[in-house]
Amino acid sequence: MNPMEKAGWTPLPHSDEDLERSKSVPDTPQTRAETYRLAWNDPDFMTRRELRAVRLQLELLKPEMILAERGIHSTVILFGGARIPEPGGEAWAAKNETQRKNLEENSKYYEEARRFARLCSQQSAASYYREFVVVTGGGPGVMEAGNRGADDVGAPSIGLNIVLPHEQAPNAYVTPELCFNFHYFAVRKMHFVMRAKAVAVFPGGFGTMDEFFETLTLIQTGRMERVPVILFGKAFWKKAIDLDFLAEQGTITPGDQDIIDLVDTADEAWGIISRFYEL
């Protein structure tokens, strides 16, 4: 059966059929003109600024359709720094000796992220990888550790990459057919939270902070269901942010700090999720 027939039979030609037909037309000045291209198969047209709304919709639809077809119902997000090396690895992002020393010390979070992803993926296997599927930003550092942990136990994992000015390639452990690339940060962040049953945040920089605080905002304002939000690295986060200070200043409600849990190990984090969902 033609895969297109799954959506219902139609007497009209499908777009993929017309695309093939359009390639076999005679070569003339008219058919070589840019205006003759099918609109949705014309990169120059599709990347015009006036088409931004269409591109936003496509970036929302493509991963959503593929994840739905795969039967993935829920995910566990791993946010964290791209610069954190694996234990024994090179601190390639260090700009001075202090940064090198701290990044190497923080490599312990790579190992905890990898172990945490293994625990999530072992639970995911019970649902044939439909629930608690690991999702990361698809890059190096903590993201690589998350995808690697899933790969350690033969589980699929998702990578949501973003086009950046410097070279950004998916890490080698993302499941290839679940590896996506985005132009729009906003749509990418939507895909992170749309299926999230838990959010694990490891030490990181501006990107990690952005993703963490946006998740907090969604939960605090009631725009997102309450799910476990777990910070790995008590010592790191107690210096990096001070939510008690914000509560004292009146800029957040006392008790908003309770949206998050702080842990140091993967076992602690998985225990929080297990109790929350009564697994």
PDB file of C-alpha atoms in Angstrom:
ATOM      1  CA  MET A   1       0.000   0.000   0.000  1.00  0.00           C
ATOM      2  CA  ASN A   2       1.189   3.501  -0.802  1.00  0.00           C
ATOM      3  CA  PRO A   3       2.041   5.085   2.593  1.00  0.00           C
ATOM      4  CA  MET A   4       0.090   8.148   1.521  1.00  0.00           C
ATOM      5  CA  GLU A   5      -3.098   6.066   1.370  1.00  0.00           C
ATOM      6  CA  LYS A   6      -3.019   5.691   5.162  1.00  0.00           C
ATOM      7  CA  ALA A   7      -4.307   9.257   5.352  1.00  0.00           C
ATOM      8  CA  GLY A   8      -7.301   8.344   3.203  1.00  0.00           C
ATOM      9  CA  TRP A   9      -7.801   7.695  -0.483  1.00  0.00           C
ATOM     10  CA  THR A  10      -8.074  10.628  -2.858  1.00  0.00           C
ATOM     11  CA  PRO A  11      -8.498  10.755  -6.646  1.00  0.00           C
ATOM     12  CA  LEU A  12      -6.122  13.717  -6.762  1.00  0.00           C
ATOM     13  CA  PRO A  13      -2.359  13.323  -7.261  1.00  0.00           C
ATOM     14  CA  HIS A  14      -0.238  13.483  -4.131  1.00  0.00           C
ATOM     15  CA  SER A  15       2.403  16.167  -3.753  1.00  0.00           C
ATOM     16  CA  ASP A  16       5.235  13.629  -3.883  1.00  0.00           C
ATOM     17  CA  GLU A  17       3.942  12.366  -7.223  1.00  0.00           C
ATOM     18  CA  ASP A  18       3.749  15.853  -8.692  1.00  0.00           C
ATOM     19  CA  LEU A  19       7.225  16.600  -7.413  1.00  0.00           C
ATOM     20  CA  GLU A  20       8.588  13.699  -9.454  1.00  0.00           C
ATOM     21  CA  ARG A  21       6.574  14.757 -12.505  1.00  0.00           C
ATOM     22  CA  SER A  22       7.926  18.292 -12.237  1.00  0.00           C
ATOM     23  CA  LYS A  23      11.468  16.951 -12.604  1.00  0.00           C
ATOM     24  CA  SER A  24      10.740  15.402 -15.985  1.00  0.00           C
ATOM     25  CA  VAL A  25       9.423  18.479 -17.804  1.00  0.00           C
ATOM     26  CA  PRO A  26      11.313  19.708 -20.891  1.00  0.00           C
ATOM     27  CA  ASP A  27      14.288  21.951 -20.224  1.00  0.00           C
ATOM     28  CA  THR A  28      13.267  25.386 -21.430  1.00  0.00           C
ATOM     29  CA  PRO A  29      13.858  28.976 -20.296  1.00  0.00           C
ATOM     30  CA  GLN A  30      10.413  28.886 -18.724  1.00  0.00           C
ATOM     31  CA  THR A  31      10.944  25.683 -16.731  1.00  0.00           C
ATOM     32  CA  ARG A  32      14.372  26.899 -15.570  1.00  0.00           C
ATOM     33  CA  ALA A  33      12.885  30.071 -14.121  1.00  0.00           C
ATOM     34  CA  GLU A  34      12.666  30.288 -10.322  1.00  0.00           C
ATOM     35  CA  THR A  35       9.007  31.229 -10.568  1.00  0.00           C
ATOM     36  CA  TYR A  36       8.230  27.849 -12.151  1.00  0.00           C
ATOM     37  CA  ARG A  37       9.354  25.885  -9.104  1.00  0.00           C
ATOM     38  CA  LEU A  38       6.677  24.342  -6.924  1.00  0.00           C
ATOM     39  CA  ALA A  39       6.375  26.799  -4.040  1.00  0.00           C
ATOM     40  CA  TRP A  40       7.036  24.293  -1.276  1.00  0.00           C
ATOM     41  CA  ASN A  41      10.047  22.873  -3.154  1.00  0.00           C
ATOM     42  CA  ASP A  42      11.651  26.275  -3.688  1.00  0.00           C
ATOM     43  CA  PRO A  43      14.344  26.978  -1.036  1.00  0.00           C
ATOM     44  CA  ASP A  44      14.681  30.609  -2.092  1.00  0.00           C
ATOM     45  CA  PHE A  45      10.961  31.142  -1.603  1.00  0.00           C
ATOM     46  CA  MET A  46      10.699  29.118   1.619  1.00  0.00           C
ATOM     47  CA  THR A  47      13.478  31.122   3.277  1.00  0.00           C
ATOM     48  CA  ARG A  48      11.981  34.545   2.521  1.00  0.00           C
ATOM     49  CA  ARG A  49      11.253  36.586   5.638  1.00  0.00           C
ATOM     50  CA  GLU A  50       7.569  36.725   4.733  1.00  0.00           C
ATOM     51  CA  LEU A  51       7.450  32.924   5.146  1.00  0.00           C
ATOM     52  CA  ARG A  52       8.567  32.976   8.803  1.00  0.00           C
ATOM     53  CA  ALA A  53       5.121  31.929  10.053  1.00  0.00           C
ATOM     54  CA  VAL A  54       5.149  28.928   7.707  1.00  0.00           C
ATOM     55  CA  ARG A  55       8.649  27.903   8.813  1.00  0.00           C
ATOM     56  CA  LEU A  56       7.645  28.165  12.473  1.00  0.00           C
ATOM     57  CA  GLN A  57       4.720  25.846  11.786  1.00  0.00           C
ATOM     58  CA  LEU A  58       6.901  23.369   9.913  1.00  0.00           C
ATOM     59  CA  GLU A  59       9.473  23.246  12.727  1.00  0.00           C
ATOM     60  CA  LEU A  60       6.657  22.527  15.162  1.00  0.00           C
ATOM     61  CA  LEU A  61       5.010  19.921  12.942  1.00  0.00           C
ATOM     62  CA  LYS A  62       7.948  17.843  11.722  1.00  0.00           C
ATOM     63  CA  PRO A  63       9.284  16.591  15.090  1.00  0.00           C
ATOM     64  CA  GLU A  64       5.759  16.358  16.519  1.00  0.00           C
ATOM     65  CA  MET A  65       4.580  14.106  13.698  1.00  0.00           C
ATOM     66  CA  ILE A  66       7.679  11.897  13.843  1.00  0.00           C
ATOM     67  CA  LEU A  67       7.562  11.494  17.639  1.00  0.00           C
ATOM     68  CA  ALA A  68       3.837  10.726  17.492  1.00  0.00           C
ATOM     69  CA  GLU A  69       4.365   8.143  14.749  1.00  0.00           C
ATOM     70  CA  ARG A  70       7.088   6.594  16.907  1.00  0.00           C
ATOM     71  CA  GLY A  71       4.570   6.371  19.773  1.00  0.00           C
ATOM     72  CA  ILE A  72       6.625   8.456  22.204  1.00  0.00           C
ATOM     73  CA  HIS A  73       4.248   9.739  24.893  1.00  0.00           C
ATOM     74  CA  SER A  74       6.589  11.226  27.491  1.00  0.00           C
ATOM     75  CA  THR A  75      10.192  12.274  27.956  1.00  0.00           C
ATOM     76  CA  VAL A  76      12.783  13.119  30.588  1.00  0.00           C
ATOM     77  CA  ILE A  77      14.769  16.246  29.755  1.00  0.00           C
ATOM     78  CA  LEU A  78      18.473  16.548  30.481  1.00  0.00           C
ATOM     79  CA  PHE A  79      19.685  20.150  30.383  1.00  0.00           C
ATOM     80  CA  GLY A  80      23.316  20.963  31.079  1.00  0.00           C
ATOM     81  CA  GLY A  81      26.571  22.471  29.923  1.00  0.00           C
ATOM     82  CA  ALA A  82      28.093  21.606  26.566  1.00  0.00           C
ATOM     83  CA  ARG A  83      31.549  22.379  27.954  1.00  0.00           C
ATOM     84  CA  ILE A  84      31.677  19.731  30.671  1.00  0.00           C
ATOM     85  CA  PRO A  85      34.040  16.910  29.612  1.00  0.00           C
ATOM     86  CA  GLU A  86      33.724  13.248  30.420  1.00  0.00           C
ATOM     87  CA  PRO A  87      35.967  12.035  33.252  1.00  0.00           C
ATOM     88  CA  GLY A  88      39.526  11.992  31.987  1.00  0.00           C
ATOM     89  CA  GLY A  89      38.586  14.005  28.921  1.00  0.00           C
ATOM     90  CA  GLU A  90      40.018  17.304  27.776  1.00  0.00           C
ATOM     91  CA  ALA A  91      38.492  20.522  29.108  1.00  0.00           C
ATOM     92  CA  TRP A  92      38.479  21.926  25.555  1.00  0.00           C
ATOM     93  CA  ALA A  93      36.438  25.021  26.451  1.00  0.00           C
ATOM     94  CA  ALA A  94      38.729  26.261  29.245  1.00  0.00           C
ATOM     95  CA  LYS A  95      40.126  29.754  28.705  1.00  0.00           C
ATOM     96  CA  ASN A  96      42.457  29.717  31.701  1.00  0.00           C
ATOM     97  CA  GLU A  97      43.844  27.385  34.337  1.00  0.00           C
ATOM     98  CA  THR A  98      41.011  28.053  36.800  1.00  0.00           C
ATOM     99  CA  GLN A  99      38.392  27.110  34.230  1.00  0.00           C
ATOM    100  CA  ARG A 100      40.340  24.008  33.251  1.00  0.00           C
ATOM    101  CA  LYS A 101      40.529  22.862  36.867  1.00  0.00           C
ATOM    102  CA  ASN A 102      36.818  23.464  37.497  1.00  0.00           C
ATOM    103  CA  LEU A 103      35.631  21.888  34.261  1.00  0.00           C
ATOM    104  CA  GLU A 104      37.699  18.793  34.956  1.00  0.00           C
ATOM    105  CA  GLU A 105      36.252  18.634  38.463  1.00  0.00           C
ATOM    106  CA  ASN A 106      32.754  19.066  37.079  1.00  0.00           C
ATOM    107  CA  SER A 107      33.265  16.055  34.814  1.00  0.00           C
ATOM    108  CA  LYS A 108      31.635  14.075  37.630  1.00  0.00           C
ATOM    109  CA  TYR A 109      28.325  15.486  36.371  1.00  0.00           C
ATOM    110  CA  TYR A 110      28.943  13.900  32.981  1.00  0.00           C
ATOM    111  CA  GLU A 111      29.082  10.527  34.689  1.00  0.00           C
ATOM    112  CA  GLU A 112      25.973  11.225  36.791  1.00  0.00           C
ATOM    113  CA  ALA A 113      24.067  12.391  33.706  1.00  0.00           C
ATOM    114  CA  ARG A 114      25.044   9.216  31.900  1.00  0.00           C
ATOM    115  CA  ARG A 115      23.959   7.070  34.840  1.00  0.00           C
ATOM    116  CA  PHE A 116      20.704   8.999  35.248  1.00  0.00           C
ATOM    117  CA  ALA A 117      19.898   8.494  31.560  1.00  0.00           C
ATOM    118  CA  ARG A 118      20.497   4.765  31.966  1.00  0.00           C
ATOM    119  CA  LEU A 119      18.008   4.630  34.855  1.00  0.00           C
ATOM    120  CA  CYS A 120      15.411   6.557  32.857  1.00  0.00           C
ATOM    121  CA  SER A 121      15.923   4.348  29.828  1.00  0.00           C
ATOM    122  CA  GLN A 122      15.609   1.138  31.821  1.00  0.00           C
ATOM    123  CA  GLN A 123      12.216   2.381  32.998  1.00  0.00           C
ATOM    124  CA  SER A 124      11.379   3.398  29.446  1.00  0.00           C
ATOM    125  CA  ALA A 125      11.963  -0.162  28.253  1.00  0.00           C
ATOM    126  CA  ALA A 126       8.941  -1.299  30.300  1.00  0.00           C
ATOM    127  CA  SER A 127       6.709   0.771  27.990  1.00  0.00           C
ATOM    128  CA  TYR A 128       8.546  -0.277  24.823  1.00  0.00           C
ATOM    129  CA  TYR A 129      10.238   3.125  24.850  1.00  0.00           C
ATOM    130  CA  ARG A 130       7.046   5.152  24.797  1.00  0.00           C
ATOM    131  CA  GLU A 131       7.433   6.711  28.262  1.00  0.00           C
ATOM    132  CA  PHE A 132      10.383   8.415  29.991  1.00  0.00           C
ATOM    133  CA  VAL A 133      12.411   8.673  26.787  1.00  0.00           C
ATOM    134  CA  VAL A 134      15.590  10.702  27.279  1.00  0.00           C
ATOM    135  CA  VAL A 135      15.767  13.982  25.354  1.00  0.00           C
ATOM    136  CA  THR A 136      18.750  16.352  25.230  1.00  0.00           C
ATOM    137  CA  GLY A 137      19.930  19.280  23.156  1.00  0.00           C
ATOM    138  CA  GLY A 138      21.902  16.788  21.092  1.00  0.00           C
ATOM    139  CA  GLY A 139      25.297  18.448  21.556  1.00  0.00           C
ATOM    140  CA  PRO A 140      28.426  17.640  23.586  1.00  0.00           C
ATOM    141  CA  GLY A 141      29.017  17.667  27.338  1.00  0.00           C
ATOM    142  CA  VAL A 142      26.051  16.809  29.533  1.00  0.00           C
ATOM    143  CA  MET A 143      23.888  16.381  26.435  1.00  0.00           C
ATOM    144  CA  GLU A 144      26.228  13.743  25.064  1.00  0.00           C
ATOM    145  CA  ALA A 145      26.233  12.006  28.450  1.00  0.00           C
ATOM    146  CA  GLY A 146      22.433  11.788  28.393  1.00  0.00           C
ATOM    147  CA  ASN A 147      22.232  10.262  24.941  1.00  0.00           C
ATOM    148  CA  ARG A 148      25.177   8.014  25.747  1.00  0.00           C
ATOM    149  CA  GLY A 149      23.508   6.688  28.883  1.00  0.00           C
ATOM    150  CA  ALA A 150      20.453   5.682  26.874  1.00  0.00           C
ATOM    151  CA  ASP A 151      22.669   4.069  24.255  1.00  0.00           C
ATOM    152  CA  ASP A 152      24.476   2.116  27.007  1.00  0.00           C
ATOM    153  CA  VAL A 153      21.305   0.099  27.616  1.00  0.00           C
ATOM    154  CA  GLY A 154      20.181  -0.113  23.997  1.00  0.00           C
ATOM    155  CA  ALA A 155      17.468   2.526  24.351  1.00  0.00           C
ATOM    156  CA  PRO A 156      16.536   5.232  21.851  1.00  0.00           C
ATOM    157  CA  SER A 157      17.009   8.880  22.779  1.00  0.00           C
ATOM    158  CA  ILE A 158      16.101  12.206  21.232  1.00  0.00           C
ATOM    159  CA  GLY A 159      18.422  15.061  20.263  1.00  0.00           C
ATOM    160  CA  LEU A 160      17.109  18.560  19.548  1.00  0.00           C
ATOM    161  CA  ASN A 161      19.974  20.401  17.859  1.00  0.00           C
ATOM    162  CA  ILE A 162      20.059  24.079  16.917  1.00  0.00           C
ATOM    163  CA  VAL A 163      21.889  25.872  14.100  1.00  0.00           C
ATOM    164  CA  LEU A 164      24.586  28.068  15.677  1.00  0.00           C
ATOM    165  CA  PRO A 165      27.173  30.453  14.214  1.00  0.00           C
ATOM    166  CA  HIS A 166      29.949  28.027  15.139  1.00  0.00           C
ATOM    167  CA  GLU A 167      29.910  24.393  14.086  1.00  0.00           C
ATOM    168  CA  GLN A 168      27.300  22.370  15.962  1.00  0.00           C
ATOM    169  CA  ALA A 169      27.012  18.685  15.149  1.00  0.00           C
ATOM    170  CA  PRO A 170      24.876  16.078  16.924  1.00  0.00           C
ATOM    171  CA  ASN A 171      26.755  13.839  19.314  1.00  0.00           C
ATOM    172  CA  ALA A 172      27.304  10.274  18.171  1.00  0.00           C
ATOM    173  CA  TYR A 173      24.839   8.747  20.659  1.00  0.00           C
ATOM    174  CA  VAL A 174      21.585  10.387  19.526  1.00  0.00           C
ATOM    175  CA  THR A 175      19.261   7.912  17.815  1.00  0.00           C
ATOM    176  CA  PRO A 176      19.635   9.009  14.163  1.00  0.00           C
ATOM    177  CA  GLU A 177      15.928   8.891  13.314  1.00  0.00           C
ATOM    178  CA  LEU A 178      15.180  10.949  16.454  1.00  0.00           C
ATOM    179  CA  CYS A 179      17.786  13.614  15.738  1.00  0.00           C
ATOM    180  CA  PHE A 180      16.223  16.968  14.826  1.00  0.00           C
ATOM    181  CA  ASN A 181      17.653  20.324  13.823  1.00  0.00           C
ATOM    182  CA  PHE A 182      16.076  23.716  14.498  1.00  0.00           C
ATOM    183  CA  HIS A 183      16.396  27.275  13.313  1.00  0.00           C
ATOM    184  CA  TYR A 184      14.069  28.736  15.949  1.00  0.00           C
ATOM    185  CA  PHE A 185      15.095  28.492  19.611  1.00  0.00           C
ATOM    186  CA  ALA A 186      11.491  29.090  20.703  1.00  0.00           C
ATOM    187  CA  VAL A 187      10.096  26.098  18.810  1.00  0.00           C
ATOM    188  CA  ARG A 188      12.956  23.908  20.004  1.00  0.00           C
ATOM    189  CA  LYS A 189      12.163  24.806  23.615  1.00  0.00           C
ATOM    190  CA  MET A 190       8.496  23.983  23.026  1.00  0.00           C
ATOM    191  CA  HIS A 191       9.496  20.493  21.912  1.00  0.00           C
ATOM    192  CA  PHE A 192      11.570  20.031  25.058  1.00  0.00           C
ATOM    193  CA  VAL A 193       8.621  20.595  27.394  1.00  0.00           C
ATOM    194  CA  MET A 194       5.658  19.314  25.362  1.00  0.00           C
ATOM    195  CA  ARG A 195       6.146  15.722  26.556  1.00  0.00           C
ATOM    196  CA  ALA A 196       8.258  16.259  29.670  1.00  0.00           C
ATOM    197  CA  LYS A 197       7.503  14.143  32.742  1.00  0.00           C
ATOM    198  CA  ALA A 198      10.685  15.274  34.498  1.00  0.00           C
ATOM    199  CA  VAL A 199      13.381  17.881  34.019  1.00  0.00           C
ATOM    200  CA  ALA A 200      16.963  17.254  35.133  1.00  0.00           C
ATOM    201  CA  VAL A 201      19.266  20.276  35.102  1.00  0.00           C
ATOM    202  CA  PHE A 202      23.025  19.862  35.382  1.00  0.00           C
ATOM    203  CA  PRO A 203      25.626  22.621  35.796  1.00  0.00           C
ATOM    204  CA  GLY A 204      25.814  24.835  32.746  1.00  0.00           C
ATOM    205  CA  GLY A 205      25.916  28.366  31.421  1.00  0.00           C
ATOM    206  CA  PHE A 206      23.509  30.836  29.855  1.00  0.00           C
ATOM    207  CA  GLY A 207      21.723  28.224  27.724  1.00  0.00           C
ATOM    208  CA  THR A 208      21.163  25.918  30.675  1.00  0.00           C
ATOM    209  CA  MET A 209      19.965  28.827  32.834  1.00  0.00           C
ATOM    210  CA  ASP A 210      17.573  29.945  30.096  1.00  0.00           C
ATOM    211  CA  GLU A 211      16.025  26.497  29.755  1.00  0.00           C
ATOM    212  CA  PHE A 212      15.853  26.005  33.527  1.00  0.00           C
ATOM    213  CA  PHE A 213      14.197  29.344  34.299  1.00  0.00           C
ATOM    214  CA  GLU A 214      11.744  29.056  31.425  1.00  0.00           C
ATOM    215  CA  THR A 215      10.621  25.692  32.821  1.00  0.00           C
ATOM    216  CA  LEU A 216      10.293  27.214  36.300  1.00  0.00           C
ATOM    217  CA  THR A 217       8.233  30.071  34.881  1.00  0.00           C
ATOM    218  CA  LEU A 218       5.869  27.710  33.070  1.00  0.00           C
ATOM    219  CA  ILE A 219       5.259  25.704  36.246  1.00  0.00           C
ATOM    220  CA  GLN A 220       5.044  28.715  38.571  1.00  0.00           C
ATOM    221  CA  THR A 221       2.472  30.427  36.347  1.00  0.00           C
ATOM    222  CA  GLY A 222       0.423  27.267  35.888  1.00  0.00           C
ATOM    223  CA  ARG A 223       1.131  27.064  32.180  1.00  0.00           C
ATOM    224  CA  MET A 224       2.728  23.647  32.677  1.00  0.00           C
ATOM    225  CA  GLU A 225       1.783  20.759  34.937  1.00  0.00           C
ATOM    226  CA  ARG A 226       3.923  20.294  38.017  1.00  0.00           C
ATOM    227  CA  VAL A 227       6.622  17.755  37.205  1.00  0.00           C
ATOM    228  CA  PRO A 228       9.847  16.959  39.028  1.00  0.00           C
ATOM    229  CA  VAL A 229      12.485  19.630  38.352  1.00  0.00           C
ATOM    230  CA  ILE A 230      15.791  18.331  39.660  1.00  0.00           C
ATOM    231  CA  LEU A 231      19.060  20.243  39.956  1.00  0.00           C
ATOM    232  CA  PHE A 232      22.208  18.117  39.983  1.00  0.00           C
ATOM    233  CA  GLY A 233      25.030  19.535  42.065  1.00  0.00           C
ATOM    234  CA  LYS A 234      23.983  21.081  45.352  1.00  0.00           C
ATOM    235  CA  ALA A 235      27.208  23.020  45.833  1.00  0.00           C
ATOM    236  CA  PHE A 236      27.125  24.403  42.294  1.00  0.00           C
ATOM    237  CA  TRP A 237      23.537  25.601  42.354  1.00  0.00           C
ATOM    238  CA  LYS A 238      23.686  27.092  45.841  1.00  0.00           C
ATOM    239  CA  LYS A 239      26.357  29.451  44.514  1.00  0.00           C
ATOM    240  CA  ALA A 240      24.898  29.935  41.028  1.00  0.00           C
ATOM    241  CA  ILE A 241      21.381  30.987  42.120  1.00  0.00           C
ATOM    242  CA  ASP A 242      19.746  32.074  45.363  1.00  0.00           C
ATOM    243  CA  LEU A 243      15.999  31.516  45.268  1.00  0.00           C
ATOM    244  CA  ASP A 244      15.711  32.155  49.011  1.00  0.00           C
ATOM    245  CA  PHE A 245      17.039  35.667  48.369  1.00  0.00           C
ATOM    246  CA  LEU A 246      14.379  36.216  45.684  1.00  0.00           C
ATOM    247  CA  ALA A 247      11.693  35.073  48.117  1.00  0.00           C
ATOM    248  CA  GLU A 248      13.036  37.431  50.803  1.00  0.00           C
ATOM    249  CA  GLN A 249      12.939  40.286  48.300  1.00  0.00           C
ATOM    250  CA  GLY A 250       9.327  39.472  47.436  1.00  0.00           C
ATOM    251  CA  THR A 251      10.024  38.909  43.745  1.00  0.00           C
ATOM    252  CA  ILE A 252       8.825  35.305  43.988  1.00  0.00           C
ATOM    253  CA  THR A 253       6.265  33.785  46.344  1.00  0.00           C
ATOM    254  CA  PRO A 254       7.633  32.007  49.432  1.00  0.00           C
ATOM    255  CA  GLY A 255       7.393  28.343  48.573  1.00  0.00           C
ATOM    256  CA  ASP A 256       8.230  28.780  44.892  1.00  0.00           C
ATOM    257  CA  GLN A 257      11.646  27.367  45.801  1.00  0.00           C
ATOM    258  CA  ASP A 258       9.885  24.059  46.442  1.00  0.00           C
ATOM    259  CA  ILE A 259       9.285  23.593  42.716  1.00  0.00           C
ATOM    260  CA  ILE A 260      12.827  22.238  42.533  1.00  0.00           C
ATOM    261  CA  ASP A 261      14.790  19.456  44.233  1.00  0.00           C
ATOM    262  CA  LEU A 262      18.565  19.425  44.640  1.00  0.00           C
ATOM    263  CA  VAL A 263      20.543  16.209  44.378  1.00  0.00           C
ATOM    264  CA  ASP A 264      24.076  15.033  43.839  1.00  0.00           C
ATOM    265  CA  THR A 265      23.506  11.576  42.379  1.00  0.00           C
ATOM    266  CA  ALA A 266      21.478   9.834  39.706  1.00  0.00           C
ATOM    267  CA  ASP A 267      19.985   7.459  42.273  1.00  0.00           C
ATOM    268  CA  GLU A 268      18.644  10.381  44.326  1.00  0.00           C
ATOM    269  CA  ALA A 269      17.109  11.929  41.217  1.00  0.00           C
ATOM    270  CA  TRP A 270      15.467   8.732  40.029  1.00  0.00           C
ATOM    271  CA  GLY A 271      14.097   8.169  43.534  1.00  0.00           C
ATOM    272  CA  ILE A 272      12.321  11.544  43.340  1.00  0.00           C
ATOM    273  CA  ILE A 273      10.759  10.661  39.986  1.00  0.00           C
ATOM    274  CA  SER A 274       9.781   7.178  41.142  1.00  0.00           C
ATOM    275  CA  ARG A 275       8.012   8.529  44.201  1.00  0.00           C
ATOM    276  CA  PHE A 276       6.316  11.317  42.262  1.00  0.00           C
ATOM    277  CA  TYR A 277       4.791   8.890  39.745  1.00  0.00           C
ATOM    278  CA  GLU A 278       4.497   5.956  42.175  1.00  0.00           C
ATOM    279  CA  LEU A 279       6.472   3.716  39.829  1.00  0.00           C
TER     280      LEU A 279
END
